[in-house]
Tab-separated table of C-alpha atoms in Angstrom:
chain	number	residue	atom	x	y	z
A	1	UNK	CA	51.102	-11.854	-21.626
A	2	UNK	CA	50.172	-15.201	-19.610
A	3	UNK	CA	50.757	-13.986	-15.973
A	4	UNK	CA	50.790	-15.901	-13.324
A	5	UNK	CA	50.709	-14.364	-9.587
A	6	UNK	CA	51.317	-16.876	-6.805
A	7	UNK	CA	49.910	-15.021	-3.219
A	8	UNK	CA	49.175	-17.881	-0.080
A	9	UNK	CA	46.937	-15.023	0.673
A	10	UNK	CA	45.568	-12.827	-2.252
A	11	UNK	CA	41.975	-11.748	-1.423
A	12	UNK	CA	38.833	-10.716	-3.437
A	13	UNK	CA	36.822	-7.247	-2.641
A	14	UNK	CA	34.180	-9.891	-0.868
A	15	UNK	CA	36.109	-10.597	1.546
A	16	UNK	CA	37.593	-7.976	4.371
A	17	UNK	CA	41.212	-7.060	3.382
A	18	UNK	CA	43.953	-5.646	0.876
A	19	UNK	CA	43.307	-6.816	-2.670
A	20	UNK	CA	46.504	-5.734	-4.104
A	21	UNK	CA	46.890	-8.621	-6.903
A	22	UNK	CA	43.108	-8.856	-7.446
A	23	UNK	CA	43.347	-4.972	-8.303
A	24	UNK	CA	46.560	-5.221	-10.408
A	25	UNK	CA	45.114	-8.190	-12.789
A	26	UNK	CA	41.812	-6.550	-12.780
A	27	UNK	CA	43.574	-4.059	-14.872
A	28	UNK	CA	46.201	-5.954	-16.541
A	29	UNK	CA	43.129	-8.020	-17.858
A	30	UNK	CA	41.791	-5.088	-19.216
A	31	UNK	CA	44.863	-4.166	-21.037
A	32	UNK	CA	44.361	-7.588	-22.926
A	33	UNK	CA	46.183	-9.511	-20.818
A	34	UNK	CA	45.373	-13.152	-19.237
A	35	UNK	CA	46.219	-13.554	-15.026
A	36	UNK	CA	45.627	-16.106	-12.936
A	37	UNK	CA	46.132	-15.596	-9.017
A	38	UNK	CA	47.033	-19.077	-7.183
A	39	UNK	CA	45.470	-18.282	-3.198
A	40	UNK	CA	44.553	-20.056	-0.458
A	41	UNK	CA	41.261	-19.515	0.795
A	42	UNK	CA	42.091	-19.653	4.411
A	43	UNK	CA	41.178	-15.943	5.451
A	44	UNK	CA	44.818	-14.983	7.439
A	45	UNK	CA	43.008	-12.562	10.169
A	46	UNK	CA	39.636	-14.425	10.614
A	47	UNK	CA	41.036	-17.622	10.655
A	48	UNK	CA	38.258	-18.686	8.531
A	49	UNK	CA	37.898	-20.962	5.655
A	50	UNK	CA	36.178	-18.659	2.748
A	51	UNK	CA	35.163	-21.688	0.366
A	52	UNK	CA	33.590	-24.829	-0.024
A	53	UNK	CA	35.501	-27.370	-0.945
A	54	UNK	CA	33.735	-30.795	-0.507
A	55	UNK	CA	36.707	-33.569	-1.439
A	56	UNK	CA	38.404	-31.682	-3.833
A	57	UNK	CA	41.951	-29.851	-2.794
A	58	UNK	CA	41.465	-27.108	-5.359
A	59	UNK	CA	38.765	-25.038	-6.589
A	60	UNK	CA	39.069	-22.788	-9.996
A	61	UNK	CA	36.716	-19.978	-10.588
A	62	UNK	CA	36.630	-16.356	-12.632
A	63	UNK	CA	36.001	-13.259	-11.185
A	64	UNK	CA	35.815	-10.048	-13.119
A	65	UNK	CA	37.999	-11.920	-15.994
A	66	UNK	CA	40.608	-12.638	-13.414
A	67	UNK	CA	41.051	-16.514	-12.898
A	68	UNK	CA	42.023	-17.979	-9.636
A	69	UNK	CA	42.657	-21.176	-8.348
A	70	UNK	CA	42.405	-21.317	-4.520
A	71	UNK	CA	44.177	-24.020	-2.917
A	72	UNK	CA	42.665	-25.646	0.363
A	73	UNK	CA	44.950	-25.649	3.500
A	74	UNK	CA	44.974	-26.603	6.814
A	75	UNK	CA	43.172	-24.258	9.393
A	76	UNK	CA	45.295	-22.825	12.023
A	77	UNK	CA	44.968	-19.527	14.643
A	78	UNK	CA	47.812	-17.561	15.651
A	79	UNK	CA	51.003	-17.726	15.021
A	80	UNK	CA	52.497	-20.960	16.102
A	81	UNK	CA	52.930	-24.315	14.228
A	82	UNK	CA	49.767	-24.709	12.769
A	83	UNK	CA	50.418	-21.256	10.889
A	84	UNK	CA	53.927	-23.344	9.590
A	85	UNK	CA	52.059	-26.053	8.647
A	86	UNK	CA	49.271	-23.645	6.662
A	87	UNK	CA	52.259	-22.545	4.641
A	88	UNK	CA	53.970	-25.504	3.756
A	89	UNK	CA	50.641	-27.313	2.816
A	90	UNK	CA	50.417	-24.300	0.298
A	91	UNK	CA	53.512	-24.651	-0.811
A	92	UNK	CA	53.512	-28.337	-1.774
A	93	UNK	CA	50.366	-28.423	-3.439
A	94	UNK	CA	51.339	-25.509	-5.941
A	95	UNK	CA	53.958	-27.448	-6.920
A	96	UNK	CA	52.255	-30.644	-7.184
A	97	UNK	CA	49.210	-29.515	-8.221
A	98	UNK	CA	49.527	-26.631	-10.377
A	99	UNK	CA	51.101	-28.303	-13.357
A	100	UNK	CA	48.569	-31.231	-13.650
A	101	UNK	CA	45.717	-28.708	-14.724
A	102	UNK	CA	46.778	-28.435	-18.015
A	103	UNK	CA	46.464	-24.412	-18.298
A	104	UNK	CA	48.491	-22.102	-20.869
A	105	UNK	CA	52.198	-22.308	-20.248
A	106	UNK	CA	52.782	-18.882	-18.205
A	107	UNK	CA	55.058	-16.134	-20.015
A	108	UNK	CA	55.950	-14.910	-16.799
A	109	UNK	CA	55.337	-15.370	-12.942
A	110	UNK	CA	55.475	-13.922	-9.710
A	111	UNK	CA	56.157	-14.992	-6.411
A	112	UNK	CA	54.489	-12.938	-3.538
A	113	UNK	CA	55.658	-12.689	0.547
A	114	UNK	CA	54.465	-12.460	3.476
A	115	UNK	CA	55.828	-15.739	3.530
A	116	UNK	CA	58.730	-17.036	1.337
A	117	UNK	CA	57.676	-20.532	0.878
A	118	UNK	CA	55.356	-19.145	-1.654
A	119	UNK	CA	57.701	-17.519	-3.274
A	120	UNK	CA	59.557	-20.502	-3.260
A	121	UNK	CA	57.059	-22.873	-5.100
A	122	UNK	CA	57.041	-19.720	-7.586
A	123	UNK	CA	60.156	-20.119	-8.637
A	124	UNK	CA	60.243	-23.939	-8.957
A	125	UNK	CA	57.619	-23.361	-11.180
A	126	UNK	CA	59.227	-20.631	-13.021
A	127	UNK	CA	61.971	-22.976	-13.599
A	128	UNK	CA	59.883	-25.532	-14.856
A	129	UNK	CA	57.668	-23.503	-17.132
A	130	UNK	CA	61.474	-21.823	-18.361
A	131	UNK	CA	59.872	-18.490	-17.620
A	132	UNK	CA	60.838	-15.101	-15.733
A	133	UNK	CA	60.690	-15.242	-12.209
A	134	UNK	CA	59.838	-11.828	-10.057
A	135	UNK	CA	59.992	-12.084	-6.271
A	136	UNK	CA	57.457	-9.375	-4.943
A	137	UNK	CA	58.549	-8.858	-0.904
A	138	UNK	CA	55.325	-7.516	0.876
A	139	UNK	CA	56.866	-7.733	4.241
A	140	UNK	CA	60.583	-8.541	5.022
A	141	UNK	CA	60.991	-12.058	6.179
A	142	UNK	CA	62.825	-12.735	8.495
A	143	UNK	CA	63.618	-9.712	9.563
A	144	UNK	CA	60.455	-8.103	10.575
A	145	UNK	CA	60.066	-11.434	12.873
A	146	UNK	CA	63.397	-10.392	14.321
A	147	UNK	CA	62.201	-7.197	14.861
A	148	UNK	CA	59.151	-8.157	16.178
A	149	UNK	CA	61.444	-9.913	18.967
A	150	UNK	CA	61.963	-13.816	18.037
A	151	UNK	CA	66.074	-14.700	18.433
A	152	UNK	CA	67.967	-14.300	15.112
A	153	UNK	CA	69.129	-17.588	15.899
A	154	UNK	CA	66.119	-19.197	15.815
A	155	UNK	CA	65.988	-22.777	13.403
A	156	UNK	CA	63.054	-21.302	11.385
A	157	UNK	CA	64.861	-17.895	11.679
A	158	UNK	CA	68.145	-19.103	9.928
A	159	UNK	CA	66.123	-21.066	7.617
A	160	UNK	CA	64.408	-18.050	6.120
A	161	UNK	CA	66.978	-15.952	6.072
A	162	UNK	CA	69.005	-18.862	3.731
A	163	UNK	CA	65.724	-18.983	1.389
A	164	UNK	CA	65.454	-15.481	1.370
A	165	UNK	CA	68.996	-14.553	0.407
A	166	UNK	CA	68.572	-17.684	-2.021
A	167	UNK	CA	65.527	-16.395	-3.533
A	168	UNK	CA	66.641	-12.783	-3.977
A	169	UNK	CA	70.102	-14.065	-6.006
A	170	UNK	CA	67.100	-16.549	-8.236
A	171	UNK	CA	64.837	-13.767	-8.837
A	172	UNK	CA	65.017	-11.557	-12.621
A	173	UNK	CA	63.442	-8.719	-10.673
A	174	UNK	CA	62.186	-7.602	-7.479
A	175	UNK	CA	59.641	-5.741	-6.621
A	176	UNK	CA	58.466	-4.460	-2.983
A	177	UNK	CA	55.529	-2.155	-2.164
A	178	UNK	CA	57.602	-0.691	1.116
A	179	UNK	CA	59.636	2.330	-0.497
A	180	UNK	CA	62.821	1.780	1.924
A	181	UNK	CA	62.656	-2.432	0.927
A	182	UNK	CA	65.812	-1.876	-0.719
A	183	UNK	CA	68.313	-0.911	2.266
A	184	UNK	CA	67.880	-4.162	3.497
A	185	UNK	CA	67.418	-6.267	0.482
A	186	UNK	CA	70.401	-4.115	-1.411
A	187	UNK	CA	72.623	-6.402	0.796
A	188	UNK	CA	71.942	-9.068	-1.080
A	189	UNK	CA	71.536	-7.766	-4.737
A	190	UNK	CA	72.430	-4.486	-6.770
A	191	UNK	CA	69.937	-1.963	-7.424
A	192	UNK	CA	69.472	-2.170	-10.784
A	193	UNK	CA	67.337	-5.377	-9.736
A	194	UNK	CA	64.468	-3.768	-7.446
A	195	UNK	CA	61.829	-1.451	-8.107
A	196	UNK	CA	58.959	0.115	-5.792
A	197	UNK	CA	55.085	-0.701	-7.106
A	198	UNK	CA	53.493	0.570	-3.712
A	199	UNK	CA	50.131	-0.845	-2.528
A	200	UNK	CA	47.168	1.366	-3.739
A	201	UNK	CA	43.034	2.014	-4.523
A	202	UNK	CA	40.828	1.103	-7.236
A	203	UNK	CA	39.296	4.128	-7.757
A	204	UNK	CA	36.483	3.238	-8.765
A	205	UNK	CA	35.358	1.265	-5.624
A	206	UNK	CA	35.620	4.435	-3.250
A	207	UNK	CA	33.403	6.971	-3.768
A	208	UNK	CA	34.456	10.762	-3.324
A	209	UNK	CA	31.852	13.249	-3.095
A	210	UNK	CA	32.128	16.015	-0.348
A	211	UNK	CA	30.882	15.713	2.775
A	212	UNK	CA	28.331	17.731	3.941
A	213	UNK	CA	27.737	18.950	7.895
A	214	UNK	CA	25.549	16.556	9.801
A	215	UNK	CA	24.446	15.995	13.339
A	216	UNK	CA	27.369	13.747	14.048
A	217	UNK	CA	30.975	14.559	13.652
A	218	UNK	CA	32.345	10.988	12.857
A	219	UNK	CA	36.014	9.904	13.737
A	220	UNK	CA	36.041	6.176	11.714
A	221	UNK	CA	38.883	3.552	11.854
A	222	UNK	CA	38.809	0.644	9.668
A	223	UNK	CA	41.107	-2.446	9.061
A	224	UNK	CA	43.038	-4.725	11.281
A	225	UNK	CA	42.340	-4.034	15.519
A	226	UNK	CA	45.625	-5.705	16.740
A	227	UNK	CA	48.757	-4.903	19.107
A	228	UNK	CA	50.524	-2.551	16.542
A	229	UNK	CA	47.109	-0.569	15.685
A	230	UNK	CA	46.818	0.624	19.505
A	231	UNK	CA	43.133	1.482	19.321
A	232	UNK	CA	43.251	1.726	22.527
A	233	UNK	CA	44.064	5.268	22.144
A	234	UNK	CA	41.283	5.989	19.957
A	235	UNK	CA	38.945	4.406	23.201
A	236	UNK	CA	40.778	6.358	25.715
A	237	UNK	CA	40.074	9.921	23.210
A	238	UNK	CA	36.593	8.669	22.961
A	239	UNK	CA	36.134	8.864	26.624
A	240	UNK	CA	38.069	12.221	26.855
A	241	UNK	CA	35.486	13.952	24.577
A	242	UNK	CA	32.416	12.143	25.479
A	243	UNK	CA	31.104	15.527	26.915
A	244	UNK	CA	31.385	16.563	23.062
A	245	UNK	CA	27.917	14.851	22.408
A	246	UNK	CA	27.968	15.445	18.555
A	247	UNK	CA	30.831	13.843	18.259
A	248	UNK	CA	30.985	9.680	18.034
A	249	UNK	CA	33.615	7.314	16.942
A	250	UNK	CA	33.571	4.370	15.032
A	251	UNK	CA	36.606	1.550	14.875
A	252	UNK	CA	35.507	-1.092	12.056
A	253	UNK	CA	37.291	-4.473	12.102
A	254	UNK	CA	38.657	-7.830	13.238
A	255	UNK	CA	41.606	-8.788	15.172
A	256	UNK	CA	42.948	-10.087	18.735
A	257	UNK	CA	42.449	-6.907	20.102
A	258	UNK	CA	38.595	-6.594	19.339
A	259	UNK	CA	37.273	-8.162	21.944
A	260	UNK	CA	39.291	-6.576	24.701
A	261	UNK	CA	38.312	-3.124	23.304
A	262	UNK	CA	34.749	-3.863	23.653
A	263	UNK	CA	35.112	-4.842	26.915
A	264	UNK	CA	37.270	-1.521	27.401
A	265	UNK	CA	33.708	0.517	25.689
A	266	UNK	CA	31.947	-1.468	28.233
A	267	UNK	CA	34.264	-0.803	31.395
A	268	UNK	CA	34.268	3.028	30.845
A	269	UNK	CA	30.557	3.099	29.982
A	270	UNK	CA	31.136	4.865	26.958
A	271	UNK	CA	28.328	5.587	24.504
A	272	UNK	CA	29.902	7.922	21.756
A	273	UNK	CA	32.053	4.699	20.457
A	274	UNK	CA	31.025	1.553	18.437
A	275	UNK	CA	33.224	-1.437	17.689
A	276	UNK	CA	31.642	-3.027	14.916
A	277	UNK	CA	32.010	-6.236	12.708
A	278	UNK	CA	34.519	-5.671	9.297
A	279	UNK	CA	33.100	-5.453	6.519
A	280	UNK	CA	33.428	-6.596	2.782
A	281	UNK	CA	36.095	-4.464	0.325
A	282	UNK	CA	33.270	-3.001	-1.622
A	283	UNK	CA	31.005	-1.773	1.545
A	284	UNK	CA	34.426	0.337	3.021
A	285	UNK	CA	33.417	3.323	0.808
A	286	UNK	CA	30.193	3.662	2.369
A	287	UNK	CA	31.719	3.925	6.306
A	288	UNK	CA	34.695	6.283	4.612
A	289	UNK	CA	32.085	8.406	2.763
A	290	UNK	CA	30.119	9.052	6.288
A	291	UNK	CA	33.193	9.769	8.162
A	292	UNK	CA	34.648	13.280	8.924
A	293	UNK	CA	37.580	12.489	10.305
A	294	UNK	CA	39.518	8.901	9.055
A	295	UNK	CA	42.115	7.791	11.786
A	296	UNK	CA	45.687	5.980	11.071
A	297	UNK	CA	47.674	4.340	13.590
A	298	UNK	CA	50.660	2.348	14.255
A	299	UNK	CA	52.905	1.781	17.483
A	300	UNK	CA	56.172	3.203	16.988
A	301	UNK	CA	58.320	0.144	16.158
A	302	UNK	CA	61.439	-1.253	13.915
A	303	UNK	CA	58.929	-2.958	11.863
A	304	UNK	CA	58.049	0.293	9.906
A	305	UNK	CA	61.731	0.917	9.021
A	306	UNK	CA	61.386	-0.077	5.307
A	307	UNK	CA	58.086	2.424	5.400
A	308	UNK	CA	54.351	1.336	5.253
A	309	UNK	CA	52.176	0.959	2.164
A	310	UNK	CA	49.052	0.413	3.816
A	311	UNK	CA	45.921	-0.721	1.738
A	312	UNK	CA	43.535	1.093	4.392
A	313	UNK	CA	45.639	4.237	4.034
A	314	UNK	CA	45.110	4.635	0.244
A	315	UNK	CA	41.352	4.311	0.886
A	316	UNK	CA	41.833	6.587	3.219
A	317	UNK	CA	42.766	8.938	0.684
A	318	UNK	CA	40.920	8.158	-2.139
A	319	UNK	CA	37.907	8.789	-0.005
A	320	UNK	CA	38.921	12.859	0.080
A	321	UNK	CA	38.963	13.155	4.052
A	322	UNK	CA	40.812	14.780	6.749
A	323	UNK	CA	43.084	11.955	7.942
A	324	UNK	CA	45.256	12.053	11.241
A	325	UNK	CA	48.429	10.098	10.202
A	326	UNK	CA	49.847	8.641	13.033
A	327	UNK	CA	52.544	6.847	12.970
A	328	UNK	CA	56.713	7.414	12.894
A	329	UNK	CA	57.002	4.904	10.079
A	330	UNK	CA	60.117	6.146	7.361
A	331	UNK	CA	56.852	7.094	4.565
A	332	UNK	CA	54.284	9.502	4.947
A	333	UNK	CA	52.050	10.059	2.127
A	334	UNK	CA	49.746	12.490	4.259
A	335	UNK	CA	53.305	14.606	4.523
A	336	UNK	CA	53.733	13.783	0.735
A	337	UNK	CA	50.431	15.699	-0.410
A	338	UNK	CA	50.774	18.330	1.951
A	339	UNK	CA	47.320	18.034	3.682
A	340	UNK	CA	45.940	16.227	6.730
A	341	UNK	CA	47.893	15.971	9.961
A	342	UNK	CA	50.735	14.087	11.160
A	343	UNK	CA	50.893	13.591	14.920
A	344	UNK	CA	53.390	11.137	17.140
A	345	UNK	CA	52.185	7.980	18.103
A	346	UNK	CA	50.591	6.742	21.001
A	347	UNK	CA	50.089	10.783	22.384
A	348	UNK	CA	46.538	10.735	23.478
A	349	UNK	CA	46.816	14.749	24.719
A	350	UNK	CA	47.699	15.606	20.852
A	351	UNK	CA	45.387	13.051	19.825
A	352	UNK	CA	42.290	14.772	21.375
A	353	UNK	CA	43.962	18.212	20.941
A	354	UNK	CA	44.220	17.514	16.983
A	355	UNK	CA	40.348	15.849	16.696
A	356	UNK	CA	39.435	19.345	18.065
A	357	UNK	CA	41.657	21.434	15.736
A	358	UNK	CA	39.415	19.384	12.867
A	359	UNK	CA	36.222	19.801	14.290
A	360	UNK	CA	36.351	23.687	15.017
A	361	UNK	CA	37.492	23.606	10.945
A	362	UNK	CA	34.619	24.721	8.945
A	363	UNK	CA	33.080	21.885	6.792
A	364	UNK	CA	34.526	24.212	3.391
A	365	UNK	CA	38.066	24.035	4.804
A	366	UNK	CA	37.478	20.207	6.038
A	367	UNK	CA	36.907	19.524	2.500
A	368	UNK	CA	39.538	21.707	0.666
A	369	UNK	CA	41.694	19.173	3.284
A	370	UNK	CA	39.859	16.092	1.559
A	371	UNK	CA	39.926	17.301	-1.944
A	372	UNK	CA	43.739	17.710	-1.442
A	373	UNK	CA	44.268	14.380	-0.213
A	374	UNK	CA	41.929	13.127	-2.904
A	375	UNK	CA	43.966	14.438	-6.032
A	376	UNK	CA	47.348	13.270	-4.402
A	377	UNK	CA	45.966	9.716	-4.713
A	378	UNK	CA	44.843	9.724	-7.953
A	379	UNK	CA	47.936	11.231	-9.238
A	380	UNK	CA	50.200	8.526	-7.186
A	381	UNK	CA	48.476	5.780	-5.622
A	382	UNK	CA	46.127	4.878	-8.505
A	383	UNK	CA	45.890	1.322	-9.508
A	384	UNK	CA	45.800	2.824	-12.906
A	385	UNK	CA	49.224	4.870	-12.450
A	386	UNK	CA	50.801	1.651	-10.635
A	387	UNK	CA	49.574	-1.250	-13.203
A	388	UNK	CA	51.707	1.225	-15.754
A	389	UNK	CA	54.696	0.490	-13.831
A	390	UNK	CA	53.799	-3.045	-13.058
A	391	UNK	CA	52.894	-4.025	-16.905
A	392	UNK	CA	56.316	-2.003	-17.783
A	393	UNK	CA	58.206	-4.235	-15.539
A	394	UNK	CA	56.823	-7.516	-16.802
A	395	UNK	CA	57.428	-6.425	-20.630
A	396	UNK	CA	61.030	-5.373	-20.584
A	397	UNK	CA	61.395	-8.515	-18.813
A	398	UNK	CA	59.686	-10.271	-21.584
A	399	UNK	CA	61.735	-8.682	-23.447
A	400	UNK	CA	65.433	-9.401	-22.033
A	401	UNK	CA	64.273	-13.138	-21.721
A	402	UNK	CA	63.867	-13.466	-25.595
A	403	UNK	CA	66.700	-10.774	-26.675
């Protein structure tokens, strides 16, 4: 097959983030297939452009037998009209720009949220090319910006919510990585037309090998440090054990919330934290592998109805670690495999209580934890195990096209 995956904001493993669609073609290309990702190159959370374009609008390069074109778009930061105009910019140059580069006629293609302008210029395309069209929903628009407390009746509200509902009747198939996608989009289509590929790890890029007992007991965060991550808490725990003087924490990342967390560090004079600069896909392993304890939070909130299928999770996991799962979203994978701990949100006293419980564990039982963890991934949350699913999905629909 002759896929083609349209994501405003599919990454590669050098730059910091999920790399859901660079991880699924990686494989699919392996399997003798041919992919080619359409991305912008403007990073979403460092608000950073990640190539060099000179005077051309569109750059075209292979990586790892996967081809991408990125498309270059307008800077922005935050959330406001800028962002808007980011998307649309993306959206009219796929369209326009995409068919004059004479590449293979696509068998099939695939539309990708967050945004559905993307998703949009997908199926235009699909039309035009007379091929499937699969609408992959990453995050619910517009709901989750309802939920996240902008007025249903909203212009750009009502507008997304007709081009969503539009887009889900257009679609062949539907895929979502959030397990629960399907209460809200089963309003608007029957079942038979959704299926659940979850986020997951390339095994291969995080290292498992047991940990051994060192000087430092190491509580590690890594990923996004904004509002709904609450770090925070992980700040106000550091300072609650900082009499504990083998035991340091580590929160890895970018976000709004960085800077005020430093100044936080600095305010309580705290010396058993770092807040340190993210780092690159294929470094991650080396911060999990050091770490005895890897820490997962969200703020309790609407958003996480549908569930979570969190990138940094499934590293998380792969890594074979005790992880503290903390979050009330609908999915819990650490619940699933029967190991770790789940604790409520935002509770700082069973926060420190449960970091305690782990580090009074002896280093065998820590990693009987890990191993657990460890085998649960590779049996679920394999990119192996979910390209089978994916590349299923994409040949029956082959198929029914040409029945």
């Amino acid at each position: 097959m002759n896929i083609w995956i349209f994501n405003h904001h599919a990454l590669t493993p050098d730059m910091s983030g999920g790399t859901r669609h660079y991880d699924f073609a990686k494989e699919l290309v392996k399997r003798g297939h041919s992919v080619t990702i359409v991305a912008s190159s403007f990073h979403y959370s460092k608000y950073k452009e990640m190539k060099e374009y000179g005077n051309k609008e569109y750059l075209q390069e292979t990586i790892d037998g996967v081809h991408f074109i990125w498309i270059k778009t307008p800077p922005y930061f935050g959330n406001g009209i800028s962002r808007v105009k980011n998307m649309l910019s993306y959206t009219y140059k796929v369209v326009n720009i995409i068919p004059k580069l004479n590449l293979k006629d696509p068998d099939i293609i695939i539309g990708s949220s967050v945004h559905l302008f993307a998703v949009y210029a997908a199926y235009k395309l699909a039309q035009k090319y007379h091929t499937p069209f699969i609408m992959e929903v990453r995050d619910i628009w517009p709901q989750t910006l309802i939920d996240m407390g902008i007025s249903k009746w909203h212009p750009f509200i009502i507008t997304l919510g007709w081009i969503e509902r539009y887009l889900y009747k257009k679609a062949d198939m539907i895929i979502s990585n959030l397990p629960y996608a399907f209460e809200h989009i089963g309003k608007f289509v029957p079942k038979e037309k959704f299926i659940w590929i979850s986020n997951g790890v390339d095994l291969d890029n995080i290292n498992h090998i047991e940990k051994t007992k060192t000087d430092k007991f190491t509580i590690s965060y890594t990923g996004a440090i904004g509002v709904a991550n609450n770090l925070t808490l992980l700040v106000d725990a550091a300072e609650k054990l900082k009499e504990k003087k083998d035991i340091f924490f580590r929160i890895v990342g970018d976000g709004a919330e960085k800077e005020k967390l430093k100044e936080l560090v600095k305010l309580k004079k705290l010396k058993n934290i770092s807040i340190e600069d993210p780092v690159a896909k294929n470094e991650v392993s080396n911060i999990l592998q050091s770490s005895d304890i890897l820490y997962f939070n969200l703020k309790d909130s609407p958003v996480f109805n549908f569930g979570i299928s969190s990138n940094k999770l499934f590293d998380y996991m792969a890594a074979g670690r005790v992880i503290i799962f903390s979050t009330k979203a609908k999915n819990n994978p650490i619940k699933d495999a029967n190991a770790g701990y789940t604790i409520e949100p935002d509770n700082l006293k069973q926060l420190e209580q449960t970091i305690l419980n782990i580090y009074n564990l002896q280093q065998n039982e820590r990693n009987t934890i890990g191993n657990k963890i460890r085998k649960y991934a590779e049996e679920n949350y394999s990119i192996s195990v979910l390209t089978d699913k994916l590349e299923k999905l994409l040949e029956d629909e082959m198929r029914s096209q040409h029945a």
